[in-house]
CSV table of C-alpha atoms in Angstrom, one decimal:
chain,number,residue,atom,x,y,z
A,1,MET,CA,74.0,-23.4,33.0
A,2,GLN,CA,71.2,-21.8,32.7
A,3,LEU,CA,69.1,-19.1,35.0
A,4,ARG,CA,66.0,-19.7,36.3
A,5,ILE,CA,64.1,-16.5,37.1
A,6,HIS,CA,60.7,-15.8,38.3
A,7,ASN,CA,58.6,-13.9,35.3
A,8,THR,CA,55.6,-11.8,37.3
A,9,LEU,CA,53.7,-12.1,33.8
A,10,THR,CA,53.3,-15.9,34.8
A,11,ARG,CA,53.7,-16.4,38.6
A,12,ALA,CA,56.2,-18.9,38.0
A,13,LEU,CA,60.1,-19.6,37.9
A,14,GLU,CA,60.7,-19.9,34.3
A,15,THR,CA,64.5,-21.1,32.1
A,16,PHE,CA,65.5,-17.7,30.6
A,17,GLU,CA,65.4,-18.3,26.7
A,18,PRO,CA,66.9,-15.1,24.9
A,19,ALA,CA,64.0,-13.9,22.2
A,20,SER,CA,66.9,-13.9,19.4
A,21,ASP,CA,68.6,-17.0,17.9
A,22,GLY,CA,71.0,-16.7,20.6
A,23,VAL,CA,73.1,-14.2,18.5
A,24,SER,CA,71.8,-10.9,19.5
A,25,PRO,CA,72.3,-9.4,22.6
A,26,VAL,CA,69.6,-9.8,25.4
A,27,SER,CA,67.4,-6.9,25.5
A,28,PHE,CA,66.8,-5.3,28.8
A,29,TYR,CA,64.8,-2.5,30.4
A,30,THR,CA,64.6,-0.7,33.8
A,31,CYS,CA,62.4,1.8,34.8
A,32,GLY,CA,64.8,4.2,36.7
A,33,PRO,CA,64.5,7.1,38.6
A,34,THR,CA,62.1,10.7,38.7
A,35,VAL,CA,64.6,13.2,39.0
A,36,TYR,CA,63.0,15.4,41.1
A,37,ASP,CA,65.3,14.8,44.1
A,38,TYR,CA,67.8,12.6,45.1
A,39,ALA,CA,67.3,8.9,44.7
A,40,HIS,CA,66.7,7.0,48.2
A,41,ILE,CA,68.1,3.4,48.9
A,42,GLY,CA,65.0,1.8,48.7
A,43,ASN,CA,65.4,3.6,44.8
A,44,PHE,CA,68.8,1.8,44.6
A,45,ARG,CA,67.3,-1.5,46.0
A,46,SER,CA,65.7,-2.0,43.1
A,47,PHE,CA,68.1,-0.4,40.2
A,48,LEU,CA,70.5,-2.6,42.0
A,49,ASN,CA,69.2,-5.9,41.7
A,50,ALA,CA,68.4,-5.3,38.0
A,51,ASP,CA,72.4,-4.9,38.0
A,52,VAL,CA,72.9,-8.2,39.8
A,53,LEU,CA,70.2,-9.6,36.8
A,54,ARG,CA,72.4,-7.6,34.1
A,55,ARG,CA,75.9,-9.2,35.2
A,56,THR,CA,74.9,-12.5,36.4
A,57,LEU,CA,73.4,-12.8,32.2
A,58,GLU,CA,76.7,-11.6,31.2
A,59,VAL,CA,78.6,-14.2,33.5
A,60,LEU,CA,76.5,-16.7,31.5
A,61,GLY,CA,77.9,-15.5,28.7
A,62,HIS,CA,75.5,-13.2,27.2
A,63,ASP,CA,75.9,-9.7,25.7
A,64,VAL,CA,73.3,-7.2,27.1
A,65,ILE,CA,71.7,-4.2,25.6
A,66,HIS,CA,70.6,-2.6,29.3
A,67,VAL,CA,68.4,0.6,28.7
A,68,MET,CA,67.3,2.6,31.9
A,69,ASN,CA,64.9,5.9,31.6
A,70,ILE,CA,65.7,8.8,33.5
A,71,THR,CA,62.2,10.1,33.8
A,72,ASP,CA,61.8,14.3,33.9
A,73,VAL,CA,58.2,15.0,32.9
A,74,GLY,CA,54.9,13.4,33.5
A,75,HIS,CA,55.4,11.3,36.3
A,76,MET,CA,52.6,11.9,39.1
A,77,THR,CA,52.7,11.9,43.0
A,78,ASP,CA,49.9,9.4,43.1
A,79,ASP,CA,51.4,6.6,41.4
A,80,SER,CA,48.5,4.2,42.2
A,81,ASN,CA,46.2,6.1,40.2
A,82,VAL,CA,45.8,5.1,36.8
A,83,ASP,CA,45.7,8.6,35.5
A,84,GLY,CA,48.5,9.8,37.7
A,85,GLY,CA,46.9,12.0,40.1
A,86,GLY,CA,48.3,14.6,42.0
A,87,GLU,CA,51.3,17.0,41.0
A,88,ASP,CA,54.1,16.6,38.8
A,89,LYS,CA,57.1,15.7,40.2
A,90,MET,CA,59.2,18.3,38.3
A,91,GLU,CA,56.5,20.9,39.6
A,92,ILE,CA,57.2,19.9,42.8
A,93,ALA,CA,60.9,20.2,42.9
A,94,ALA,CA,60.5,23.7,41.0
A,95,LYS,CA,58.5,24.8,44.1
A,96,ARG,CA,61.1,23.6,46.6
A,97,LEU,CA,63.7,24.8,44.7
A,98,LEU,CA,61.9,28.0,44.8
A,99,GLU,CA,61.4,27.8,48.1
A,100,TYR,CA,65.1,27.2,49.1
A,101,LYS,CA,66.0,30.1,47.0
A,102,LYS,CA,63.6,32.6,48.8
A,103,SER,CA,65.0,31.5,52.3
A,104,GLY,CA,68.7,31.6,50.8
A,105,THR,CA,69.1,27.8,51.6
A,106,LEU,CA,69.3,26.8,48.3
A,107,PRO,CA,72.1,23.7,48.5
A,108,GLU,CA,75.3,25.8,47.0
A,109,ASN,CA,75.9,22.7,44.4
A,110,ALA,CA,72.2,23.2,43.5
A,111,GLN,CA,72.5,26.8,42.0
A,112,VAL,CA,69.2,26.4,39.2
A,113,ASP,CA,66.7,28.4,38.4
A,114,PRO,CA,63.6,27.1,40.1
A,115,ASP,CA,61.6,28.5,36.7
A,116,ASP,CA,63.7,26.4,34.4
A,117,PRO,CA,62.6,22.7,34.6
A,118,MET,CA,64.8,21.2,32.3
A,119,ALA,CA,67.6,22.7,34.8
A,120,ILE,CA,66.3,21.1,37.5
A,121,ALA,CA,66.3,17.2,35.9
A,122,ASP,CA,69.9,18.0,34.7
A,123,PHE,CA,70.6,18.8,38.1
A,124,TYR,CA,69.5,16.0,39.9
A,125,ALA,CA,69.9,13.4,36.6
A,126,GLU,CA,73.5,14.3,37.0
A,127,ALA,CA,73.1,13.8,41.0
A,128,PHE,CA,71.8,10.2,40.4
A,129,LEU,CA,74.2,9.4,37.8
A,130,GLU,CA,76.8,10.5,40.4
A,131,ASP,CA,75.3,7.9,43.2
A,132,ALA,CA,74.8,5.4,40.7
A,133,ARG,CA,78.5,5.0,38.9
A,134,THR,CA,79.8,5.2,43.1
A,135,LEU,CA,77.3,2.1,43.7
A,136,GLY,CA,78.6,0.6,40.4
A,137,LEU,CA,75.8,0.3,37.8
A,138,LEU,CA,77.1,-1.2,34.7
A,139,VAL,CA,74.4,1.3,33.0
A,140,ALA,CA,75.6,4.3,34.6
A,141,LEU,CA,79.3,3.4,34.2
A,142,GLU,CA,78.8,2.7,30.8
A,143,ALA,CA,76.9,6.1,30.0
A,144,GLU,CA,79.9,8.0,28.2
A,145,GLU,CA,80.2,5.7,25.8
A,146,HIS,CA,76.7,4.8,25.4
A,147,PRO,CA,74.7,7.7,26.8
A,148,GLU,CA,71.3,7.0,24.8
A,149,ARG,CA,71.0,3.7,27.1
A,150,LEU,CA,69.8,6.4,29.8
A,151,PRO,CA,67.0,8.5,27.8
A,152,ARG,CA,65.2,11.3,29.0
A,153,PRO,CA,61.3,11.1,28.4
A,154,THR,CA,61.3,14.9,27.2
A,155,ARG,CA,63.2,14.2,24.4
A,156,TYR,CA,61.1,11.3,22.6
A,157,VAL,CA,58.0,13.6,23.2
A,158,ARG,CA,57.4,13.9,19.3
A,159,GLU,CA,57.4,9.9,19.0
A,160,MET,CA,55.2,9.4,22.1
A,161,ILE,CA,52.4,11.9,20.0
A,162,ALA,CA,52.9,9.6,17.4
A,163,LEU,CA,52.1,6.5,19.5
A,164,VAL,CA,48.8,8.1,20.7
A,165,GLU,CA,47.4,8.9,17.4
A,166,SER,CA,47.9,5.2,16.3
A,167,LEU,CA,46.4,4.3,19.1
A,168,ILE,CA,43.4,6.3,18.1
A,169,GLU,CA,43.4,5.1,14.5
A,170,ARG,CA,43.5,1.5,16.0
A,171,GLY,CA,40.3,2.0,17.8
A,172,HIS,CA,42.2,1.8,21.5
A,173,ALA,CA,42.1,5.2,22.5
A,174,TYR,CA,39.7,8.5,22.4
A,175,VAL,CA,39.6,12.0,22.8
A,176,ALA,CA,37.2,12.8,25.9
A,177,SER,CA,35.3,15.6,26.2
A,178,ASP,CA,37.7,17.4,28.5
A,179,GLY,CA,40.0,17.4,25.5
A,180,ALA,CA,42.2,14.8,27.4
A,181,VAL,CA,42.7,11.4,25.5
A,182,TYR,CA,42.4,8.2,27.3
A,183,PHE,CA,43.0,4.7,26.3
A,184,ASP,CA,40.5,1.7,26.1
A,185,VAL,CA,41.1,-0.3,28.5
A,186,GLY,CA,37.9,-2.3,27.6
A,187,SER,CA,39.8,-2.2,23.8
A,188,PHE,CA,42.5,-5.1,24.9
A,189,PRO,CA,41.1,-7.7,26.9
A,190,ASP,CA,44.0,-9.0,28.4
A,191,TYR,CA,44.6,-5.9,30.8
A,192,GLY,CA,45.4,-6.8,34.4
A,193,GLU,CA,47.3,-10.1,32.9
A,194,LEU,CA,50.2,-8.7,34.8
A,195,SER,CA,49.1,-7.4,38.1
A,196,GLY,CA,45.9,-9.6,38.5
A,197,ASN,CA,43.4,-6.6,38.3
A,198,THR,CA,40.1,-7.3,36.6
A,199,VAL,CA,38.4,-4.2,34.4
A,200,GLU,CA,35.2,-5.3,36.4
A,201,ALA,CA,37.4,-5.2,39.7
A,202,LEU,CA,38.9,-1.3,38.6
A,203,ARG,CA,35.2,-0.4,37.6
A,204,ALA,CA,34.1,-1.2,40.7
A,205,GLY,CA,37.2,0.8,42.4
A,206,GLU,CA,39.0,-2.0,43.3
A,207,GLY,CA,42.7,-3.0,42.8
A,208,GLY,CA,43.4,0.6,41.3
A,209,ARG,CA,42.9,4.0,42.2
A,210,VAL,CA,40.7,5.9,40.0
A,211,LEU,CA,40.3,10.3,39.6
A,212,GLU,CA,36.6,11.1,40.6
A,213,SER,CA,37.3,14.2,39.1
A,214,ASN,CA,37.2,13.1,35.4
A,215,GLN,CA,35.1,9.7,35.8
A,216,ALA,CA,32.2,11.5,34.0
A,217,VAL,CA,34.3,12.3,30.4
A,218,LYS,CA,35.8,9.0,30.4
A,219,LYS,CA,34.1,5.5,29.1
A,220,SER,CA,35.4,2.9,32.1
A,221,PRO,CA,37.1,4.3,35.5
A,222,ALA,CA,40.1,2.2,34.2
A,223,ASP,CA,40.8,4.1,30.9
A,224,PHE,CA,43.9,6.0,31.7
A,225,MET,CA,45.4,8.9,30.4
A,226,LEU,CA,47.5,9.1,27.6
A,227,TRP,CA,47.6,13.2,26.7
A,228,LYS,CA,46.6,16.3,28.9
A,229,PRO,CA,46.1,19.4,27.6
A,230,ASP,CA,47.2,21.7,30.1
A,231,ALA,CA,48.4,25.4,28.7
A,232,SER,CA,49.4,26.5,32.2
A,233,HIS,CA,51.4,23.1,33.1
A,234,LEU,CA,55.3,24.1,33.9
A,235,MET,CA,56.4,21.2,31.1
A,236,ARG,CA,54.6,21.3,28.1
A,237,TRP,CA,54.3,20.4,24.2
A,238,GLU,CA,52.0,21.5,21.4
A,239,SER,CA,50.0,18.3,20.0
A,240,PRO,CA,46.9,17.5,18.1
A,241,TRP,CA,45.0,17.6,21.4
A,242,GLY,CA,46.6,21.2,22.2
A,243,ALA,CA,49.5,22.3,24.0
A,244,GLY,CA,50.0,19.6,27.5
A,245,TYR,CA,52.4,16.7,28.6
A,246,PRO,CA,52.2,12.8,28.2
A,247,GLY,CA,50.8,10.4,30.6
A,248,TRP,CA,53.5,8.7,32.5
A,249,HIS,CA,52.9,5.4,31.6
A,250,LEU,CA,53.7,6.5,27.6
A,251,GLU,CA,57.2,7.2,27.7
A,252,CYS,CA,58.7,3.8,28.8
A,253,SER,CA,56.9,1.9,25.9
A,254,VAL,CA,58.1,4.6,23.4
A,255,MET,CA,61.6,4.2,24.5
A,256,ALA,CA,61.7,0.7,24.9
A,257,GLU,CA,61.0,0.1,21.0
A,258,SER,CA,63.3,3.2,19.8
A,259,LEU,CA,65.9,1.6,21.8
A,260,LEU,CA,65.4,-2.3,21.9
A,261,GLY,CA,63.8,-3.0,18.8
A,262,VAL,CA,60.1,-4.0,17.9
A,263,GLN,CA,57.8,-4.9,20.7
A,264,GLY,CA,57.6,-8.0,21.5
A,265,VAL,CA,60.9,-9.1,21.4
A,266,ILE,CA,62.3,-7.3,24.8
A,267,ASP,CA,63.7,-10.2,27.1
A,268,PHE,CA,63.8,-8.3,30.4
A,269,HIS,CA,61.4,-5.5,32.1
A,270,SER,CA,62.1,-4.3,35.5
A,271,GLY,CA,61.1,-2.3,38.2
A,272,GLY,CA,60.2,-2.0,41.7
A,273,GLU,CA,56.8,-3.8,42.9
A,274,ASP,CA,55.0,-0.9,42.9
A,275,ASN,CA,55.5,-0.2,39.5
A,276,ILE,CA,53.5,-3.2,38.5
A,277,PHE,CA,50.1,-1.6,38.3
A,278,PRO,CA,48.8,0.9,37.4
A,279,HIS,CA,52.6,1.5,35.0
A,280,HIS,CA,53.6,-1.6,34.1
A,281,GLU,CA,49.6,-2.9,33.7
A,282,CYS,CA,49.3,0.1,30.9
A,283,GLU,CA,52.9,0.0,29.2
A,284,ILE,CA,51.8,-3.6,28.1
A,285,ALA,CA,48.1,-2.5,26.9
A,286,GLN,CA,49.9,0.3,24.8
A,287,SER,CA,52.4,-1.3,23.7
A,288,ARG,CA,50.8,-4.3,22.3
A,289,CYS,CA,47.7,-2.5,21.1
A,290,ALA,CA,49.9,0.0,18.7
A,291,THR,CA,51.9,-2.6,17.6
A,292,GLY,CA,49.1,-5.8,17.4
A,293,ALA,CA,52.5,-7.9,18.9
A,294,PRO,CA,51.2,-10.7,20.9
A,295,SER,CA,53.9,-9.9,24.1
A,296,PHE,CA,55.5,-6.4,25.1
A,297,ALA,CA,58.5,-7.7,27.3
A,298,ARG,CA,58.8,-11.8,27.6
A,299,TYR,CA,60.1,-11.9,31.7
A,300,TRP,CA,59.2,-9.1,34.0
A,301,PHE,CA,61.5,-8.7,37.0
A,302,HIS,CA,60.1,-6.8,40.2
A,303,THR,CA,62.1,-6.3,43.5
A,304,ARG,CA,60.1,-5.9,46.8
A,305,HIS,CA,60.2,-3.0,49.1
A,306,LEU,CA,63.1,-1.9,51.5
A,307,VAL,CA,62.5,-0.6,55.3
A,308,VAL,CA,65.1,0.6,57.5
A,309,GLU,CA,65.7,-0.9,60.7
A,310,GLY,CA,62.2,-2.8,60.8
A,311,GLN,CA,60.6,0.3,60.0
A,312,LYS,CA,58.9,2.1,56.6
A,313,MET,CA,61.3,4.9,55.7
A,314,SER,CA,60.2,8.0,56.7
A,315,LYS,CA,61.5,11.7,57.2
A,316,SER,CA,60.0,12.6,60.0
A,317,LYS,CA,61.0,9.3,61.9
A,318,GLY,CA,64.6,10.4,60.8
A,319,ASN,CA,65.1,6.7,58.8
A,320,PHE,CA,65.0,8.5,55.1
A,321,PHE,CA,68.4,7.9,53.5
A,322,THR,CA,69.7,8.5,50.3
A,323,VAL,CA,73.3,7.2,49.0
A,324,ARG,CA,74.6,10.3,50.1
A,325,ASP,CA,73.5,9.7,53.8
A,326,ILE,CA,74.9,7.1,54.4
A,327,LEU,CA,78.0,7.6,52.9
A,328,GLU,CA,78.4,10.3,55.0
A,329,LYS,CA,78.4,8.3,57.8
A,330,GLY,CA,81.5,7.0,56.6
A,331,ALA,CA,80.7,3.7,54.7
A,332,THR,CA,82.1,2.6,51.6
A,333,PRO,CA,79.9,2.2,48.6
A,334,ALA,CA,80.9,-1.7,48.3
A,335,ALA,CA,79.5,-2.2,51.8
A,336,LEU,CA,76.1,-0.3,50.8
A,337,ARG,CA,76.0,-2.0,47.5
A,338,LEU,CA,76.3,-5.5,48.9
A,339,GLU,CA,73.9,-4.9,51.7
A,340,LEU,CA,71.1,-3.7,49.3
A,341,ILE,CA,71.6,-6.8,47.2
A,342,ARG,CA,71.8,-9.5,49.7
A,343,THR,CA,68.5,-10.3,50.6
A,344,HIS,CA,66.2,-11.8,47.8
A,345,TYR,CA,64.6,-9.4,45.5
A,346,ARG,CA,61.4,-11.1,46.0
A,347,GLN,CA,61.3,-10.8,49.8
A,348,ASN,CA,61.0,-7.1,51.8
A,349,ALA,CA,64.4,-6.2,52.6
A,350,ASN,CA,65.4,-4.8,56.3
A,351,PHE,CA,68.4,-2.3,55.9
A,352,THR,CA,69.9,-2.1,59.1
A,353,LEU,CA,73.4,-0.4,60.4
A,354,GLN,CA,74.5,-3.5,61.9
A,355,GLY,CA,74.2,-5.7,58.5
A,356,LEU,CA,75.9,-2.6,56.6
A,357,ARG,CA,78.8,-3.2,59.1
A,358,ASP,CA,78.6,-7.1,58.7
A,359,CYS,CA,78.9,-6.5,54.8
A,360,GLY,CA,81.8,-4.0,55.2
A,361,ARG,CA,83.3,-6.7,56.9
A,362,MET,CA,82.7,-9.3,54.4
A,363,VAL,CA,84.0,-7.3,51.6
A,364,ASP,CA,87.4,-6.4,54.0
A,365,ARG,CA,88.2,-9.9,54.1
A,366,TRP,CA,87.1,-10.7,50.2
A,367,CYS,CA,89.6,-7.6,49.1
A,368,ARG,CA,92.0,-9.1,51.5
A,369,LEU,CA,92.1,-12.5,50.3
A,370,SER,CA,92.4,-10.6,46.6
A,371,ASP,CA,95.4,-8.9,47.5
A,372,GLN,CA,96.8,-12.5,48.4
A,373,LEU,CA,96.2,-13.9,45.6
A,374,ARG,CA,98.1,-10.9,43.8
A,375,SER,CA,100.8,-12.0,45.4
A,376,GLY,CA,100.9,-15.2,44.1
A,377,VAL,CA,100.0,-16.7,47.6
A,378,VAL,CA,97.6,-20.0,47.6
A,379,ALA,CA,96.4,-22.4,50.4
A,380,SER,CA,97.2,-25.2,48.8
A,381,SER,CA,99.3,-26.3,45.4
A,382,GLU,CA,97.6,-29.3,45.6
A,383,GLY,CA,93.8,-29.8,43.4
A,384,PRO,CA,91.7,-27.2,42.4
A,385,GLY,CA,91.6,-24.4,44.5
A,386,HIS,CA,88.9,-23.4,46.5
A,387,LEU,CA,87.4,-20.4,44.8
A,388,GLU,CA,87.8,-22.5,41.3
A,389,GLN,CA,85.2,-24.9,43.0
A,390,ALA,CA,83.3,-22.7,44.7
A,391,LEU,CA,82.4,-21.0,41.3
A,392,PRO,CA,80.2,-23.4,39.6
A,393,HIS,CA,78.2,-23.6,43.0
A,394,PHE,CA,78.0,-19.4,43.2
A,395,MET,CA,76.4,-19.4,39.4
A,396,GLY,CA,74.3,-22.2,40.3
A,397,ALA,CA,73.0,-19.9,43.4
A,398,LEU,CA,72.5,-17.0,41.3
A,399,CYS,CA,70.6,-19.4,38.2
A,400,ASP,CA,68.0,-20.4,41.2
A,401,ASP,CA,66.1,-16.9,40.5
A,402,LEU,CA,69.0,-15.0,41.8
A,403,ASN,CA,69.9,-16.5,45.3
A,404,VAL,CA,72.3,-14.0,46.4
A,405,ALA,CA,72.4,-14.9,50.0
A,406,ARG,CA,73.5,-18.2,49.0
A,407,ALA,CA,76.1,-17.3,46.6
A,408,ILE,CA,77.4,-14.9,49.5
A,409,GLY,CA,77.8,-18.2,51.5
A,410,ILE,CA,79.5,-20.2,49.3
A,411,LEU,CA,82.0,-17.5,48.7
A,412,ASN,CA,82.2,-16.2,52.2
A,413,GLU,CA,83.1,-20.9,52.9
A,414,ALA,CA,85.2,-20.7,50.0
A,415,ALA,CA,87.2,-17.4,51.0
A,416,SER,CA,87.6,-19.0,54.5
A,417,LEU,CA,89.4,-22.0,52.8
A,418,ALA,CA,91.6,-20.1,50.3
A,419,ARG,CA,92.5,-17.6,52.8
A,420,ALA,CA,96.8,-18.0,53.8
A,421,ASP,CA,99.9,-16.0,54.0
A,422,GLU,CA,103.5,-16.7,53.7
A,423,LYS,CA,103.4,-19.1,56.3
A,424,THR,CA,100.9,-20.8,56.3
A,425,GLY,CA,100.3,-21.0,52.4
A,426,CYS,CA,102.6,-21.5,49.1
A,427,THR,CA,103.7,-19.5,46.5
A,428,ASP,CA,102.5,-20.8,43.1
A,429,ARG,CA,101.7,-18.1,40.6
A,430,ASN,CA,99.7,-20.3,38.4
A,431,ARG,CA,97.5,-21.0,40.9
A,432,SER,CA,96.8,-17.6,42.7
A,433,ASP,CA,96.2,-16.5,38.7
A,434,ALA,CA,93.2,-19.1,38.3
A,435,GLU,CA,91.6,-18.4,42.0
A,436,LEU,CA,91.8,-14.8,41.5
A,437,GLU,CA,90.1,-15.3,37.9
A,438,ALA,CA,87.4,-17.6,39.8
A,439,LEU,CA,87.3,-14.5,42.5
A,440,GLN,CA,86.8,-11.8,39.9
A,441,ARG,CA,84.1,-13.5,38.2
A,442,MET,CA,82.1,-13.9,41.5
A,443,ASP,CA,82.7,-10.4,42.0
A,444,HIS,CA,81.4,-9.2,38.5
A,445,VAL,CA,78.4,-10.2,39.6
A,446,LEU,CA,78.5,-9.0,43.2
A,447,GLY,CA,80.4,-5.4,41.9
A,448,VAL,CA,81.9,-4.7,45.0
A,449,LEU,CA,86.1,-5.1,45.4
A,450,GLU,CA,86.7,-2.1,43.4
A,451,ARG,CA,84.1,0.2,45.6
A,452,ASN,CA,86.1,-0.7,48.9
A,453,GLU,CA,87.2,3.0,49.8
A,454,ALA,CA,85.5,5.7,51.3
A,455,PRO,CA,84.5,8.4,49.4
A,456,SER,CA,87.5,11.1,48.7
A,457,THR,CA,85.2,13.6,49.9
A,458,HIS,CA,85.3,12.1,53.3
A,459,SER,CA,89.0,12.7,54.7
A,460,ASP,CA,90.0,11.5,58.0
A,461,ASP,CA,89.5,15.0,59.8
A,462,SER,CA,86.0,14.6,58.3
A,463,ILE,CA,85.2,11.8,59.7
A,464,SER,CA,86.8,12.2,62.9
A,465,THR,CA,84.1,14.9,63.3
A,466,PHE,CA,81.6,13.4,62.8
A,467,VAL,CA,82.7,10.8,64.8
A,468,GLU,CA,83.3,13.5,67.6
A,469,GLU,CA,79.6,15.2,66.7
A,470,ARG,CA,78.1,11.1,67.4
A,471,ILE,CA,79.7,10.7,70.9
A,472,ALA,CA,78.6,14.0,71.8
A,473,ALA,CA,74.8,13.5,71.1
A,474,ARG,CA,75.3,9.6,72.5
A,475,ILE,CA,76.4,11.8,75.7
A,476,GLN,CA,73.4,13.8,75.7
A,477,ALA,CA,71.2,11.5,74.8
A,478,LYS,CA,72.3,9.2,78.0
A,479,ALA,CA,72.2,12.4,80.3
A,480,ASP,CA,68.6,12.6,79.0
A,481,LYS,CA,67.5,8.4,79.6
A,482,ASP,CA,67.0,8.1,76.1
A,483,TRP,CA,68.5,4.8,75.9
A,484,ALA,CA,67.1,3.8,72.6
A,485,SER,CA,68.6,7.1,70.7
A,486,ALA,CA,72.2,6.1,72.6
A,487,ASP,CA,71.9,2.8,71.5
A,488,ALA,CA,70.8,3.9,68.4
A,489,ILE,CA,74.1,5.9,67.5
A,490,ARG,CA,76.5,3.1,68.9
A,491,ASP,CA,75.3,0.9,66.6
A,492,GLU,CA,75.4,3.8,63.6
A,493,LEU,CA,79.0,3.8,64.7
A,494,GLY,CA,79.8,0.1,64.7
A,495,SER,CA,78.7,-0.1,61.0
A,496,MET,CA,81.3,2.4,60.3
A,497,GLY,CA,83.8,0.2,62.0
A,498,ILE,CA,84.1,2.7,65.0
A,499,GLU,CA,84.3,1.1,68.2
A,500,ILE,CA,83.5,3.0,71.3
A,501,LYS,CA,84.3,2.7,74.7
A,502,ASP,CA,83.3,4.3,77.7
A,503,GLY,CA,85.4,4.3,80.8
A,504,PRO,CA,86.0,6.8,83.9
A,505,GLU,CA,87.9,9.6,81.9
A,506,GLY,CA,84.9,9.5,79.5
A,507,THR,CA,84.1,8.2,75.9
A,508,SER,CA,87.1,6.9,73.2
A,509,TRP,CA,87.0,5.7,70.1
A,510,SER,CA,88.9,3.6,67.7
A,511,ARG,CA,88.9,2.0,64.1
A,512,VAL,CA,88.5,-1.7,64.2
A,513,VAL,CA,90.6,-3.4,62.7
A,514,GLU,CA,90.7,-7.2,61.8
């Protein structure tokens, strides 16, 4: 069975063939978070889809070396700008924490010096890793054994400088009159192949934004920054072009080459669709020009955006959620993981509280089935088990461009047929072991059975307090005739498996038990 996956570079479904002779591990690079704040669930949708792709490859028999960077410098607020306009996100984090410190509202678990950007990065990096482990990202779970697979750009500045020097020597980069080093897009005819942007369109100001302030010093508006001299920048390093900092696009090229080998043999490169341009387009250009290789990564895998209840996430709308926000509502990591991966990665996903509740119920059923099989009970001792029969169809769905929704449907149908108890089933240890193994192989991709418990930090008392507070807010919303808010709170509690009932004596609640 072979994986067919959509390649952003060719805009077509392709059968995956490893770059090596099939003996060496599959090489996989993922653009990870910028650790200037807590990662939100939209960020995690992209990371989890990459994790599902990796897990699918492993079930298909491939060893995978998966690298995901944790960006701690150089990522600017204006990602759509080829030069990365706006402010460095780490400086924003420092300013935000400084305001917290001045106002006395610095979170108790964030006792870091706002003047120390590395301490800030360390704090948010550890928060990200905690969330990633909670949701079952393998690259985070294996971090203790392979810490090098979660590289930090600040530890590769020397290699970045060497790459810039190489590009200058090869005639692909130049030092402009403002002292900054720019990549000469005109020296690379294939620029735009990934995103569909052409140099001509970029010169005309289409397809990607450029900074007006530095157009006079650049050969072309499409040229992007490799090194920015800035002696006042919070995070800066000495270089042949003065103290400053690297361009954001530079970091992934360096870390991918350092950790995954020679350019042009990387199998997969993933990220959110917003990374396609300019970030990944620029990675390809600088990597290929520095090495002379005909390619950088062979398969490009991009996840589309996440909306919440049909609307773009926004703190002002109150629908901006981190992983911690969702777990604090009582949802299990398993339910959250499944809700974030079940919509096809090339479609925009709509995260809903009802969907979260539905996912929780599905995982509960699978866990009960797992417990049944562990006890040795099967639906029938005749013929192949239902889960054994479903496994190749499950994997076939995943091999069809990671059709997780169809795979889940196949598992649900098989699970319904396989469910039994002491009255309706029979004890057959060999058969139950085979069925359990099939279920576990499917769950290796989904990654939910071991994550179907609410975080230990949420005791029954804290959940009860939260529910009572939300019921009080609902009562007030109904008194204010704000029916939409009242319904939203009811649905929110429903997603936690909490059923509320209105009666003459007030509102009561109970846990839904299936």
